[in-house]
Amino acid sequence: MKVMVDRQYPIGVDRLYEILTSKAFYETRYEWGKVDNYRFGAFEDTPRGKLIQLIQPIEIRTDKLPSVARRFLPESADLLTEFLWTPTTQAGRYQAEYRFELGNVPMKISGVMILTGDDN
């Protein structure tokens, strides 16, 4: 399945990239959501780009799932949110590979996020 989402922000693309690759952004975001049980798995420059990993233990509600599906899900698991910001050759353009995984649950969400300015 392919989903495309287009969003516009009232700031420049370079500033948006600075925000999205700032540790303070994630700390503030979780603080506003009153989430205090998270940790950074990584926040570093790697040979492939800037790697940001957030890990949050969550409870999995299985009460509304069929009993067959409940057997495959744990009561709790770590939710991994990962962004790998990779370099691009075009000025004013930023790209991140992202993925979300919930423990060993056999479902993963991944994709690519591209930031461009209005003139790109």
Short mmCIF file of C-alpha atoms in Angstrom, two decimals:
data_model
loop_
_atom_site.label_atom_id
_atom_site.label_comp_id
_atom_site.label_asym_id
_atom_site.label_seq_id
_atom_site.Cartn_x
_atom_site.Cartn_y
_atom_site.Cartn_z
CA MET A 1 0.00 0.00 0.00
CA LYS A 2 1.29 3.46 -0.83
CA VAL A 3 0.20 6.59 1.01
CA MET A 4 1.35 10.08 0.14
CA VAL A 5 0.82 13.02 2.47
CA ASP A 6 1.63 16.63 1.62
CA ARG A 7 1.95 19.14 4.46
CA GLN A 8 2.95 22.77 4.51
CA TYR A 9 4.61 24.59 7.40
CA PRO A 10 4.97 28.33 7.96
CA ILE A 11 8.78 28.12 8.19
CA GLY A 12 11.58 27.52 5.74
CA VAL A 13 12.75 24.01 4.88
CA ASP A 14 16.21 24.51 6.39
CA ARG A 15 14.70 25.58 9.72
CA LEU A 16 12.23 22.68 9.66
CA TYR A 17 15.12 20.26 9.15
CA GLU A 18 16.99 21.83 12.08
CA ILE A 19 13.94 21.31 14.28
CA LEU A 20 13.27 17.72 13.19
CA THR A 21 16.89 16.74 13.83
CA SER A 22 17.05 18.43 17.24
CA LYS A 23 16.95 16.40 20.45
CA ALA A 24 15.08 19.27 22.11
CA PHE A 25 12.22 18.85 19.59
CA TYR A 26 11.56 15.27 20.71
CA GLU A 27 12.02 16.08 24.39
CA THR A 28 9.48 18.91 24.13
CA ARG A 29 7.09 16.84 22.02
CA TYR A 30 7.01 14.02 24.58
CA GLU A 31 6.76 16.52 27.45
CA TRP A 32 3.70 18.15 25.86
CA GLY A 33 2.13 14.70 25.44
CA LYS A 34 2.90 13.95 29.11
CA VAL A 35 5.02 10.96 28.05
CA ASP A 36 7.96 10.32 30.34
CA ASN A 37 8.68 6.64 29.70
CA TYR A 38 10.74 6.98 26.54
CA ARG A 39 14.42 6.90 25.81
CA PHE A 40 16.73 7.68 22.92
CA GLY A 41 18.12 4.48 21.40
CA ALA A 42 20.35 6.58 19.16
CA PHE A 43 20.88 10.23 18.32
CA GLU A 44 24.05 10.32 16.29
CA ASP A 45 25.75 10.87 12.99
CA THR A 46 26.47 7.62 11.17
CA PRO A 47 28.18 6.89 7.83
CA ARG A 48 24.70 6.79 6.22
CA GLY A 49 23.36 9.97 7.87
CA LYS A 50 21.82 11.26 11.10
CA LEU A 51 20.15 8.43 13.03
CA ILE A 52 17.39 9.20 15.53
CA GLN A 53 15.79 6.34 17.44
CA LEU A 54 13.16 6.72 20.13
CA ILE A 55 12.00 3.77 22.21
CA GLN A 56 8.85 3.80 24.28
CA PRO A 57 7.44 0.84 26.22
CA ILE A 58 3.69 0.60 25.68
CA GLU A 59 0.89 -1.66 26.80
CA ILE A 60 -0.91 -3.48 24.02
CA ARG A 61 -4.67 -3.64 24.38
CA THR A 62 -5.87 -6.95 23.09
CA ASP A 63 -9.36 -6.94 24.58
CA LYS A 64 -11.00 -6.05 21.26
CA LEU A 65 -9.03 -8.55 19.18
CA PRO A 66 -10.20 -12.04 18.26
CA SER A 67 -8.76 -14.69 20.57
CA VAL A 68 -6.72 -16.13 17.68
CA ALA A 69 -4.89 -12.79 17.25
CA ARG A 70 -4.34 -12.36 21.01
CA ARG A 71 -2.05 -15.39 21.05
CA PHE A 72 0.45 -13.57 18.84
CA LEU A 73 0.66 -10.32 20.79
CA PRO A 74 2.47 -9.65 24.05
CA GLU A 75 0.92 -7.58 26.85
CA SER A 76 3.55 -4.90 26.34
CA ALA A 77 6.34 -4.12 23.92
CA ASP A 78 8.78 -1.40 22.98
CA LEU A 79 7.65 0.92 20.20
CA LEU A 80 10.64 1.90 18.07
CA THR A 81 10.40 5.12 16.09
CA GLU A 82 13.39 5.63 13.82
CA PHE A 83 14.48 8.31 11.38
CA LEU A 84 17.64 8.10 9.28
CA TRP A 85 18.26 11.47 7.65
CA THR A 86 20.37 10.84 4.56
CA PRO A 87 22.27 13.45 2.54
CA THR A 88 20.83 14.69 -0.75
CA THR A 89 22.57 16.38 -3.65
CA GLN A 90 19.95 19.10 -4.01
CA ALA A 91 20.17 22.23 -1.81
CA GLY A 92 17.06 22.89 0.25
CA ARG A 93 16.01 19.24 0.12
CA TYR A 94 16.21 16.76 2.99
CA GLN A 95 15.27 13.11 3.08
CA ALA A 96 14.65 10.61 5.88
CA GLU A 97 13.95 6.92 5.87
CA TYR A 98 11.58 6.14 8.74
CA ARG A 99 10.23 3.05 10.38
CA PHE A 100 8.01 2.09 13.26
CA GLU A 101 8.19 -1.31 14.90
CA LEU A 102 6.35 -2.67 17.91
CA GLY A 103 8.47 -5.32 19.60
CA ASN A 104 8.16 -8.62 17.77
CA VAL A 105 4.69 -7.87 16.41
CA PRO A 106 4.77 -9.05 12.78
CA MET A 107 3.87 -5.66 11.33
CA LYS A 108 6.22 -2.85 10.43
CA ILE A 109 5.61 0.59 8.99
CA SER A 110 8.34 2.21 6.93
CA GLY A 111 8.74 4.81 4.26
CA VAL A 112 10.54 7.93 3.10
CA MET A 113 9.92 11.51 4.13
CA ILE A 114 11.15 14.31 1.87
CA LEU A 115 11.35 17.96 2.90
CA THR A 116 11.47 20.54 0.12
CA GLY A 117 10.93 24.26 -0.06
CA ASP A 118 8.14 25.88 -2.06
CA ASP A 119 10.47 26.48 -5.00
CA ASN A 120 11.53 22.79 -5.33
#
